PDB file of C-alpha atoms in Angstrom:
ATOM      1  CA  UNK A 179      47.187  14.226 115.972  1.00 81.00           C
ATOM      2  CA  UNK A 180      50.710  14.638 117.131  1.00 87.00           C
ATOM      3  CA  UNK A 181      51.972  10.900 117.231  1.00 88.00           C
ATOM      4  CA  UNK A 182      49.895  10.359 113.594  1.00 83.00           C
ATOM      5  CA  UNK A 183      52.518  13.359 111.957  1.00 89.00           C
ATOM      6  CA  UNK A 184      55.323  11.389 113.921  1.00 91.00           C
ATOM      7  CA  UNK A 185      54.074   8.146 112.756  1.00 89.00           C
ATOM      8  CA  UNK A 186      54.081   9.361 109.171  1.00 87.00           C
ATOM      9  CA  UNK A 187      57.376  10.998 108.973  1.00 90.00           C
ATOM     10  CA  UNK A 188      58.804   8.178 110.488  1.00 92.00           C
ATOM     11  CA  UNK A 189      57.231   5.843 107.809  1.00 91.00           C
ATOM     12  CA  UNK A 190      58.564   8.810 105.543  1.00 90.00           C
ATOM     13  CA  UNK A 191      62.166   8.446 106.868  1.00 90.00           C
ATOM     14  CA  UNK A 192      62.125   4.667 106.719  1.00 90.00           C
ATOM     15  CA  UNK A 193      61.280   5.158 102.872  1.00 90.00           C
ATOM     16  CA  UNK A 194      63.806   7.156 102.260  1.00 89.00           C
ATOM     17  CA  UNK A 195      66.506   5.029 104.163  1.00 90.00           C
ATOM     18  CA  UNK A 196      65.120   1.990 101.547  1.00 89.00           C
ATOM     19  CA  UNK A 197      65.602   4.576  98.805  1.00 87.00           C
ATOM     20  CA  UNK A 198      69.314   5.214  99.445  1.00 87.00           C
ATOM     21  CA  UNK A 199      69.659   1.323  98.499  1.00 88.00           C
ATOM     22  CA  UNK A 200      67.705   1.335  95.544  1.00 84.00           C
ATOM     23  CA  UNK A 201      69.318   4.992  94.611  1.00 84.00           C
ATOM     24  CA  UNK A 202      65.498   6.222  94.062  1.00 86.00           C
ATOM     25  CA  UNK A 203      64.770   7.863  97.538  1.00 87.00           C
ATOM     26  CA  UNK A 204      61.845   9.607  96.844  1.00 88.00           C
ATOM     27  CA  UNK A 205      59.964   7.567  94.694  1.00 90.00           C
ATOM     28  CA  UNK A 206      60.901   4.398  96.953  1.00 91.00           C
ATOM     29  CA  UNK A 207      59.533   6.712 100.121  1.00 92.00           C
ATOM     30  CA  UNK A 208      56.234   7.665  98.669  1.00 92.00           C
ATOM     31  CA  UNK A 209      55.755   3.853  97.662  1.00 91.00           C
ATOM     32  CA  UNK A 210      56.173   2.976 101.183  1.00 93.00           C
ATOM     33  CA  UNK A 211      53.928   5.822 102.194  1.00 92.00           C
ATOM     34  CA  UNK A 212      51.543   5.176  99.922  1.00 93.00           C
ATOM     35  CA  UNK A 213      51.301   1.634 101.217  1.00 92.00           C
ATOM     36  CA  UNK A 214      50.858   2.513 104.558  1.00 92.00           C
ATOM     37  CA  UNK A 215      48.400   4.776 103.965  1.00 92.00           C
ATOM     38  CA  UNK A 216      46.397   2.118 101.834  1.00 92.00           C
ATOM     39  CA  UNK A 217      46.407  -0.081 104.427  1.00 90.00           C
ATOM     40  CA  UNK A 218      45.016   2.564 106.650  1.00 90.00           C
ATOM     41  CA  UNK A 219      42.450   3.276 104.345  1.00 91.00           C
ATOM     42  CA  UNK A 220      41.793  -0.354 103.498  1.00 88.00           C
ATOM     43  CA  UNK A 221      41.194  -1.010 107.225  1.00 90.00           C
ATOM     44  CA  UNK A 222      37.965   0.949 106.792  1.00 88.00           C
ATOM     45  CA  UNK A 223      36.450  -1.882 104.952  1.00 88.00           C
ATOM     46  CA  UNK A 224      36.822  -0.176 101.612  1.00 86.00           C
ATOM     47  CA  UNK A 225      39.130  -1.835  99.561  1.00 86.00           C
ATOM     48  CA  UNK A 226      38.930  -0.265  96.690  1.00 89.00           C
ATOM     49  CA  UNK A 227      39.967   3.587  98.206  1.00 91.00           C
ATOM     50  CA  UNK A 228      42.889   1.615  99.554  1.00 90.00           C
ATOM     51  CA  UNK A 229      44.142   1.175  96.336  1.00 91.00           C
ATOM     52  CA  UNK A 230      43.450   4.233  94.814  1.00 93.00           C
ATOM     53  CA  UNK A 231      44.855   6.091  97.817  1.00 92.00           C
ATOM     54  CA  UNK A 232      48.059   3.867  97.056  1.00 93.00           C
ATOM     55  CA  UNK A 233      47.744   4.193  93.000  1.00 94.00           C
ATOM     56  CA  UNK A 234      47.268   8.482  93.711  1.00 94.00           C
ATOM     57  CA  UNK A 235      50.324   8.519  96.251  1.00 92.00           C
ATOM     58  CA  UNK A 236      52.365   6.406  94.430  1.00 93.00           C
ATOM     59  CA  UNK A 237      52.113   8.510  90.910  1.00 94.00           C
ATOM     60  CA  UNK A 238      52.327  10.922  92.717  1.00 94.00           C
ATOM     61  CA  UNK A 239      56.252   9.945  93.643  1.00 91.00           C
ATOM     62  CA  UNK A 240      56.836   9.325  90.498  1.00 92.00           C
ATOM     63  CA  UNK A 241      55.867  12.261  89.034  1.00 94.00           C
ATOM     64  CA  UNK A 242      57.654  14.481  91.319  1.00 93.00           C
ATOM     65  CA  UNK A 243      60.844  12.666  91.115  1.00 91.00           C
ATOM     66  CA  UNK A 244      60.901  12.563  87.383  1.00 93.00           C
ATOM     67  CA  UNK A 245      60.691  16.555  87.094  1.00 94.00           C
ATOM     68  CA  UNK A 246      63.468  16.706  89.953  1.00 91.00           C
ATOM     69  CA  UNK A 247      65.240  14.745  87.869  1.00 91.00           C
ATOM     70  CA  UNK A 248      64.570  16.591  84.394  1.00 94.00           C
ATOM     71  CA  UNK A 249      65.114  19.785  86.031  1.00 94.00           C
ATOM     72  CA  UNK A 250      68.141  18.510  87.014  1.00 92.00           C
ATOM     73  CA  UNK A 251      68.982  17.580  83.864  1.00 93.00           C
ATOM     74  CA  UNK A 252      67.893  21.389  82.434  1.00 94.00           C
ATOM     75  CA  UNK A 253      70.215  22.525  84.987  1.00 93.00           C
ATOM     76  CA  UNK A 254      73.235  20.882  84.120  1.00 86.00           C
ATOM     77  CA  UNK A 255      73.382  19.300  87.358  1.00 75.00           C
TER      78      UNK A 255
END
């Protein structure tokens, strides 16, 4: 159980590292999440919960990052 939490935040951390490129870090980290974890989930022989595990996490990212950002924007930040 222990290295799976390391091996996730570690996938976690190289998502965000990507994201400080593409000045999205979030949103780029739970893409790369997601896609690890659909390939996880696809390795169970069911395709089809890959993807939706990657389409959930994914929107997921996205939907958290755009009310950080309009929060943000509420704020005056």
């Amino acid at each position: 159980m222990m290295l799976g939490i390391v091996l996730f935040g570690a996938v976690f951390l190289v998502g965000l590292a990507l994201g400080t490129v593409t000045r999205r870090p979030l949103v780029t980290a739970s893409i790369v999440v997601a896609a690890f974890v659909a390939l996880l989930v696809a390795q169970t022989h069911e395709p089809s919960a890959g993807f939706a595990a990657f389409a959930l996490i994914a929107v997921a990212g996205l939907v958290v990052d755009s009310v950080r950002e309009t929060v943000g924007i509420l704020l005056g930040r």
